[in-house]
mmCIF file with all atom_site columns, C-alpha atoms in Angstrom:
data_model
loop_
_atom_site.group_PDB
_atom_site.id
_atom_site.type_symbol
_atom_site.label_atom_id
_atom_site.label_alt_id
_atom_site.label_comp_id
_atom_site.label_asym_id
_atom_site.label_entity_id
_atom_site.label_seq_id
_atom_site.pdbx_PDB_ins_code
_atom_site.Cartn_x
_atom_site.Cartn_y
_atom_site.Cartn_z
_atom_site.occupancy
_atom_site.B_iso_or_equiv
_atom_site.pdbx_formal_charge
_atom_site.auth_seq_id
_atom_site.auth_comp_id
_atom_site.auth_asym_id
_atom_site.auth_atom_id
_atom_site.pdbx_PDB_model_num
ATOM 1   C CA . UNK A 1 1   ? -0.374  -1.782  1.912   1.00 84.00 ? 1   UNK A CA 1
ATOM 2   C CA . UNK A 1 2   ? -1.037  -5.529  2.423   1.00 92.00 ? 2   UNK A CA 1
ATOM 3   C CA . UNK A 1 3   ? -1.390  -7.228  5.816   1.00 95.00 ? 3   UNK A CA 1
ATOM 4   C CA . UNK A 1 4   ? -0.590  -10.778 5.860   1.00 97.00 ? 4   UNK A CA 1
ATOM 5   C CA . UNK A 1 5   ? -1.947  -13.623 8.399   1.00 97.00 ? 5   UNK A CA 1
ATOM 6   C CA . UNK A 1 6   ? -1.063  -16.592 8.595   1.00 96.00 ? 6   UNK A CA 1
ATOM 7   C CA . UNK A 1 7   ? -2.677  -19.971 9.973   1.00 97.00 ? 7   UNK A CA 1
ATOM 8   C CA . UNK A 1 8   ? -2.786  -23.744 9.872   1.00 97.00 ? 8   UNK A CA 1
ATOM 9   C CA . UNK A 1 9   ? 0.642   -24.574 11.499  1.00 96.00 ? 9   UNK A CA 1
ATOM 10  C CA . UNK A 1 10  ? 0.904   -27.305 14.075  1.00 97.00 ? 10  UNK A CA 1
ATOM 11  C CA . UNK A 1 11  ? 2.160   -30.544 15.744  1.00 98.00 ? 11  UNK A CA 1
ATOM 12  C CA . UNK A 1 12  ? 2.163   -33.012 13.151  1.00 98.00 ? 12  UNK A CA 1
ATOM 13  C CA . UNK A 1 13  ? 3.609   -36.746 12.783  1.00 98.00 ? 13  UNK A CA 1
ATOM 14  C CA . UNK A 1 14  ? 5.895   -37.580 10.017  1.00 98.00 ? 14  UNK A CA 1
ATOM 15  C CA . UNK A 1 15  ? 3.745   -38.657 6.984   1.00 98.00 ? 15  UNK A CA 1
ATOM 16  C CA . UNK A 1 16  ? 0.739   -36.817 7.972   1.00 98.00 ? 16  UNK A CA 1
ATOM 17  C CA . UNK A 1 17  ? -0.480  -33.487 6.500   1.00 98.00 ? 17  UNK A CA 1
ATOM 18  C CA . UNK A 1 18  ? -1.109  -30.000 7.025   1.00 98.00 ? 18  UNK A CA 1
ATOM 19  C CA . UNK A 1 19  ? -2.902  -27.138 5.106   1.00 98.00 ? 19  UNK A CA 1
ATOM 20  C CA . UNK A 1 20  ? -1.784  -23.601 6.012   1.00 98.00 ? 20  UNK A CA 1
ATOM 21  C CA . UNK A 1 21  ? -3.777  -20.171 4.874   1.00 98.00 ? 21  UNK A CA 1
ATOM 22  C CA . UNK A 1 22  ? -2.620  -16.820 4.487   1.00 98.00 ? 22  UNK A CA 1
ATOM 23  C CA . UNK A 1 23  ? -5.001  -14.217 4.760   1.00 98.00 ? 23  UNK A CA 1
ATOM 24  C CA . UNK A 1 24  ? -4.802  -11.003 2.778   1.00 97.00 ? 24  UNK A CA 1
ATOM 25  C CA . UNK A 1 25  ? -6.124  -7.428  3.590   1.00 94.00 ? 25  UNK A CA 1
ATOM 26  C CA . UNK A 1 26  ? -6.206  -4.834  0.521   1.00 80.00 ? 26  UNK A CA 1
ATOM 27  C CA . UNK A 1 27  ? -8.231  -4.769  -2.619  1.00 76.00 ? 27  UNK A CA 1
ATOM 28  C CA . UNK A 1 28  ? -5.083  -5.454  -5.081  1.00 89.00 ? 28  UNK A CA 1
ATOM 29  C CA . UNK A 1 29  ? -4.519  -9.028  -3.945  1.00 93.00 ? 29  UNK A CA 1
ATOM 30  C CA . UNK A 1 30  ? -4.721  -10.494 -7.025  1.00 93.00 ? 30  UNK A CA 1
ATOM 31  C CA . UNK A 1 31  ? -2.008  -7.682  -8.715  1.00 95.00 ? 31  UNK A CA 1
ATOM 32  C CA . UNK A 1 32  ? 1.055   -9.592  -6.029  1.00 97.00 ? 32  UNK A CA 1
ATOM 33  C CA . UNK A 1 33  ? 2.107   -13.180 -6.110  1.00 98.00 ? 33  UNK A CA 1
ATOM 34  C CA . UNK A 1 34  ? 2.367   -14.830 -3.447  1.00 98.00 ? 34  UNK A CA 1
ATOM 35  C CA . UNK A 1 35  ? 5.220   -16.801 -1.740  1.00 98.00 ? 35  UNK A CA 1
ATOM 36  C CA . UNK A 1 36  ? 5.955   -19.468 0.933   1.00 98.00 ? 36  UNK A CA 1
ATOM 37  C CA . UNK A 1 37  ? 8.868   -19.476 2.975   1.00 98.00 ? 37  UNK A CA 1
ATOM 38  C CA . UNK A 1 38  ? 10.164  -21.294 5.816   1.00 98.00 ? 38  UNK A CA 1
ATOM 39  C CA . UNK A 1 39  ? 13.218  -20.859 8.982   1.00 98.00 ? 39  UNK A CA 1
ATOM 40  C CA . UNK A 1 40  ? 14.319  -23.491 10.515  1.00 97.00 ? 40  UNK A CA 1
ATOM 41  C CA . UNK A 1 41  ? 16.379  -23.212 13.928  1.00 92.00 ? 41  UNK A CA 1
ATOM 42  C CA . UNK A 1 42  ? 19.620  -22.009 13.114  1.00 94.00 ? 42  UNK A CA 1
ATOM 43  C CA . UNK A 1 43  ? 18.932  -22.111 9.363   1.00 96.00 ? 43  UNK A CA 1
ATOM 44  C CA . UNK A 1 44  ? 18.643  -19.039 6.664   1.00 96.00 ? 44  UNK A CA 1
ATOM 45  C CA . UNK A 1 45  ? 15.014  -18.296 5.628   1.00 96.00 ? 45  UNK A CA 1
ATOM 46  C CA . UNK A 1 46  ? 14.696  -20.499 2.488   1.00 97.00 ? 46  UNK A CA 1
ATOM 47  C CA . UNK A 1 47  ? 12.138  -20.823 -0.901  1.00 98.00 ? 47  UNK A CA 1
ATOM 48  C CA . UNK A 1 48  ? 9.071   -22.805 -0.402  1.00 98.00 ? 48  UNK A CA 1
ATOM 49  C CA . UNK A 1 49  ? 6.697   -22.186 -3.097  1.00 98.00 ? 49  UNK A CA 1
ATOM 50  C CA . UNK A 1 50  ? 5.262   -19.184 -5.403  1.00 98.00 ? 50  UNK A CA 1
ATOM 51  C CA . UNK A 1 51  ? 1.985   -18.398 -6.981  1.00 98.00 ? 51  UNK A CA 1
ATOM 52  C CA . UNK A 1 52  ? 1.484   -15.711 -9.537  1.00 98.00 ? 52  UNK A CA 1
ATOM 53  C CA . UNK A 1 53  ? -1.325  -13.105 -9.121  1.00 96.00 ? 53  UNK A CA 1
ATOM 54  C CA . UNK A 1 54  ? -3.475  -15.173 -11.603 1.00 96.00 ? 54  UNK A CA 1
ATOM 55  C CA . UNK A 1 55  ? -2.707  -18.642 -10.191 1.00 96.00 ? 55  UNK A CA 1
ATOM 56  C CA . UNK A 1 56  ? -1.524  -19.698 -13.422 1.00 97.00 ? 56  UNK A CA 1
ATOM 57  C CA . UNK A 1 57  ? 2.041   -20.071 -12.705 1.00 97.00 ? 57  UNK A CA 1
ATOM 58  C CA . UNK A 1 58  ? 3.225   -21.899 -9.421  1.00 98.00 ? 58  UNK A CA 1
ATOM 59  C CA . UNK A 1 59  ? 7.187   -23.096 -8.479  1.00 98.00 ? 59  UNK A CA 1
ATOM 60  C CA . UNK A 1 60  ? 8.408   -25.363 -6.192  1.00 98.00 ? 60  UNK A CA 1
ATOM 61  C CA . UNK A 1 61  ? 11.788  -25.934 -4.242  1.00 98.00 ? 61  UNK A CA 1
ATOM 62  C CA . UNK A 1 62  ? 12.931  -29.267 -5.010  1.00 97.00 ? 62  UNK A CA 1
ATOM 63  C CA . UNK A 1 63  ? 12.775  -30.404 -1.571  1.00 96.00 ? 63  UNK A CA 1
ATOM 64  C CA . UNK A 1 64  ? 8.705   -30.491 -1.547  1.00 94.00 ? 64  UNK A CA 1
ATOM 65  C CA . UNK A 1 65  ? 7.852   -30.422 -5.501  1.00 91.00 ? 65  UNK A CA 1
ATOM 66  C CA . UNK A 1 66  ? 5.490   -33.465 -5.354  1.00 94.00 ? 66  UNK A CA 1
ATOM 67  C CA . UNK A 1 67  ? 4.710   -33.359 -1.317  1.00 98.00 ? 67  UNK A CA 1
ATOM 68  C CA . UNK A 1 68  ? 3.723   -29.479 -1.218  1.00 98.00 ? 68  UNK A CA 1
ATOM 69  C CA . UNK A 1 69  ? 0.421   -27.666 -3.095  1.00 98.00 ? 69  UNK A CA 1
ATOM 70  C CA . UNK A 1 70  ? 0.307   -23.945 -3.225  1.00 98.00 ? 70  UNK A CA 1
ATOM 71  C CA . UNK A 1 71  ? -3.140  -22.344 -4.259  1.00 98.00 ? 71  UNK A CA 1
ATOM 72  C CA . UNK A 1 72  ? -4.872  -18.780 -4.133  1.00 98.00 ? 72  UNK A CA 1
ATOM 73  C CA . UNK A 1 73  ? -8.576  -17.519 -3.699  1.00 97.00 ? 73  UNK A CA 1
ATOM 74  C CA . UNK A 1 74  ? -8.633  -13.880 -4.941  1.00 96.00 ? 74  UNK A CA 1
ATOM 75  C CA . UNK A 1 75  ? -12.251 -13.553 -4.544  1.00 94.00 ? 75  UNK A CA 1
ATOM 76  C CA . UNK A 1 76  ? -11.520 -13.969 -0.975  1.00 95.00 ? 76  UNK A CA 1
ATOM 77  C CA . UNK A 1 77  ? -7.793  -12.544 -0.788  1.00 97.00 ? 77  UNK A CA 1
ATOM 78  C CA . UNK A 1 78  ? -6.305  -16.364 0.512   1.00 97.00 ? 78  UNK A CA 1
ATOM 79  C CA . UNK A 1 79  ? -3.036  -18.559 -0.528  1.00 98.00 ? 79  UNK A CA 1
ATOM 80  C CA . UNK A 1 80  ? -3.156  -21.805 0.746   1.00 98.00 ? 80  UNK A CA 1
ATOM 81  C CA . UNK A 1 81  ? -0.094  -24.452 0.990   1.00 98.00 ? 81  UNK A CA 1
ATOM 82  C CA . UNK A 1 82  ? -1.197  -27.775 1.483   1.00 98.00 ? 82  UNK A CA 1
ATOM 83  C CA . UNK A 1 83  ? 1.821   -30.454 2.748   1.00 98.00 ? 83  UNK A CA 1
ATOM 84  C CA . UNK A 1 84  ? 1.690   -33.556 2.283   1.00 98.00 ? 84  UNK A CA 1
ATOM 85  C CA . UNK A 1 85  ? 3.691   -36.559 3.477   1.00 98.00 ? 85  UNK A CA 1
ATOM 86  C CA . UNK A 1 86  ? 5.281   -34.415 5.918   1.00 98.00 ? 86  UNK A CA 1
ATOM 87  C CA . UNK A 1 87  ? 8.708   -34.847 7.283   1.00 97.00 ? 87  UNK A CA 1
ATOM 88  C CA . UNK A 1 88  ? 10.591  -34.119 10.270  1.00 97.00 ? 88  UNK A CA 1
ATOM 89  C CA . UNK A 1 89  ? 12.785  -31.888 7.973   1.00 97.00 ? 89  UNK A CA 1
ATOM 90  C CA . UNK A 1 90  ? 9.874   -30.088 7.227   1.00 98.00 ? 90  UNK A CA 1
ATOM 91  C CA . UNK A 1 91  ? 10.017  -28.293 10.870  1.00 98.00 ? 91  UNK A CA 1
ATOM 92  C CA . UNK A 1 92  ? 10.106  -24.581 10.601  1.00 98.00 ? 92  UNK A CA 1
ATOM 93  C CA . UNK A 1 93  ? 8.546   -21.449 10.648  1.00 98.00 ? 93  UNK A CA 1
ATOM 94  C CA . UNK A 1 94  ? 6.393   -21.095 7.815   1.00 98.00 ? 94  UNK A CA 1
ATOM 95  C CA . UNK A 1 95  ? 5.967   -17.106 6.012   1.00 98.00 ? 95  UNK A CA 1
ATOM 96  C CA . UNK A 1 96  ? 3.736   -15.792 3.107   1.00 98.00 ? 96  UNK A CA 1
ATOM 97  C CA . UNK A 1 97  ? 5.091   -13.117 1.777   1.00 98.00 ? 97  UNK A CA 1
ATOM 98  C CA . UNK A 1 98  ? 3.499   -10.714 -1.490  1.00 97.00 ? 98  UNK A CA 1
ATOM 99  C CA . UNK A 1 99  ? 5.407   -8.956  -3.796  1.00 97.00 ? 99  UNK A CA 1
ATOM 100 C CA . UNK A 1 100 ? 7.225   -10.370 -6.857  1.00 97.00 ? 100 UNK A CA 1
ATOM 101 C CA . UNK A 1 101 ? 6.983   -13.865 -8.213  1.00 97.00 ? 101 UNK A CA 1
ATOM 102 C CA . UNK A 1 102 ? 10.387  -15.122 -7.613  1.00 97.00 ? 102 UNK A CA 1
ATOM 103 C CA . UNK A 1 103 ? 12.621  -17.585 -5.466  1.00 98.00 ? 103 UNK A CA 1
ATOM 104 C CA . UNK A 1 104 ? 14.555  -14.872 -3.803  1.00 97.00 ? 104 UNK A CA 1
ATOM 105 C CA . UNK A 1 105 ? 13.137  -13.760 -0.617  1.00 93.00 ? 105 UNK A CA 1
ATOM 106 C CA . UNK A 1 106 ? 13.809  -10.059 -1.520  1.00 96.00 ? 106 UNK A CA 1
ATOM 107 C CA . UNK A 1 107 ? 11.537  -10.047 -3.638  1.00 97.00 ? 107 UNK A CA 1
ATOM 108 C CA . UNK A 1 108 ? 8.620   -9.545  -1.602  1.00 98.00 ? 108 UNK A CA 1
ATOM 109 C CA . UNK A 1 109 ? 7.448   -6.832  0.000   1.00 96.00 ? 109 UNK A CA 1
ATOM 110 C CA . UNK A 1 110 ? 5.034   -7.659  2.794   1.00 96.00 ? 110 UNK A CA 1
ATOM 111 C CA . UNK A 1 111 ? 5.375   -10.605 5.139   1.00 97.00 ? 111 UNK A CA 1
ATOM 112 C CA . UNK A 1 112 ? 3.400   -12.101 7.474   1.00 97.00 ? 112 UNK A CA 1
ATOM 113 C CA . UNK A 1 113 ? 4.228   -13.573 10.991  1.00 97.00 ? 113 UNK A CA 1
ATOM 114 C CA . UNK A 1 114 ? 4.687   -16.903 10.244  1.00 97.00 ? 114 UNK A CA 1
ATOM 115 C CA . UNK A 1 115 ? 3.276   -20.032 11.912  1.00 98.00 ? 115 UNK A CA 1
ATOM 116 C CA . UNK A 1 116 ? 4.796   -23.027 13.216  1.00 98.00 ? 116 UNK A CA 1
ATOM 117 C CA . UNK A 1 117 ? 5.113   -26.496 11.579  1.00 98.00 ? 117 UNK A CA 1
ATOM 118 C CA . UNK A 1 118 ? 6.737   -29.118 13.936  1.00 98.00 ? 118 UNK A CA 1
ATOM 119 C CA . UNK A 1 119 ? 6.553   -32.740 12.530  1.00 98.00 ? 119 UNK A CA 1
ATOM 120 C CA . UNK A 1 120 ? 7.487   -35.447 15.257  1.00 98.00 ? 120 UNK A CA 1
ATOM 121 C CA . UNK A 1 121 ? 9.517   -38.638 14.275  1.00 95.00 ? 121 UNK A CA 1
#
């Protein structure tokens, strides 16, 4: 079992940045990868970014391949996704999720809450 928390989101301007953290419980952290997701109002949950168990192999959706920075801890059970140049399309609810490394949202097993981003204009 694997309890995710998430944290970071927030009320940002368009341009600016944000770093969210997801915060693991269990002792087989390491053993899941770990993805990023986000819902926008209205909108299907879509692919953000992945990060296998090791940290060696990361993806990116198009949309913030450049912008976006995902990165783990295992010594202290954490995934980070730092945004950069943030846009106002960039508003959503923001999910880690652990389970398999993939782009498919089925994929993983345990979620957590999610946390807001808004960017303004």
């Amino acid at each position: 079992q694997v309890q995710l928390v998430e944290s970071g989101g927030g009320l940002v301007q368009a341009g600016g940045s944000l770093r969210l953290s997801c915060a693991a419980s269990g002792r087989t952290f390491s053993s899941y990868a770990m993805g990023w997701f986000r819902q926008a109002p209205g909108k299907e949950r879509e692919f953000v970014a992945f990060i296998s168990g090791t940290g060696r192999n990361v993806d990116y959706a198009y949309f913030v391949k450049g912008r976006f920075t995902v990165s783990r801890d295992n010594a202290k059970n954490t995934v980070a996704l730092q945004m950069n140049s943030l846009q106002v399309e960039d508003t959503a609810v923001y999910y880690c999720a652990a389970g398999r490394a993939s782009r498919q949202y089925d994929e993983y097993e345990y979620w957590g809450q999610g946390t807001q981003v808004t960017v303004s204009s």
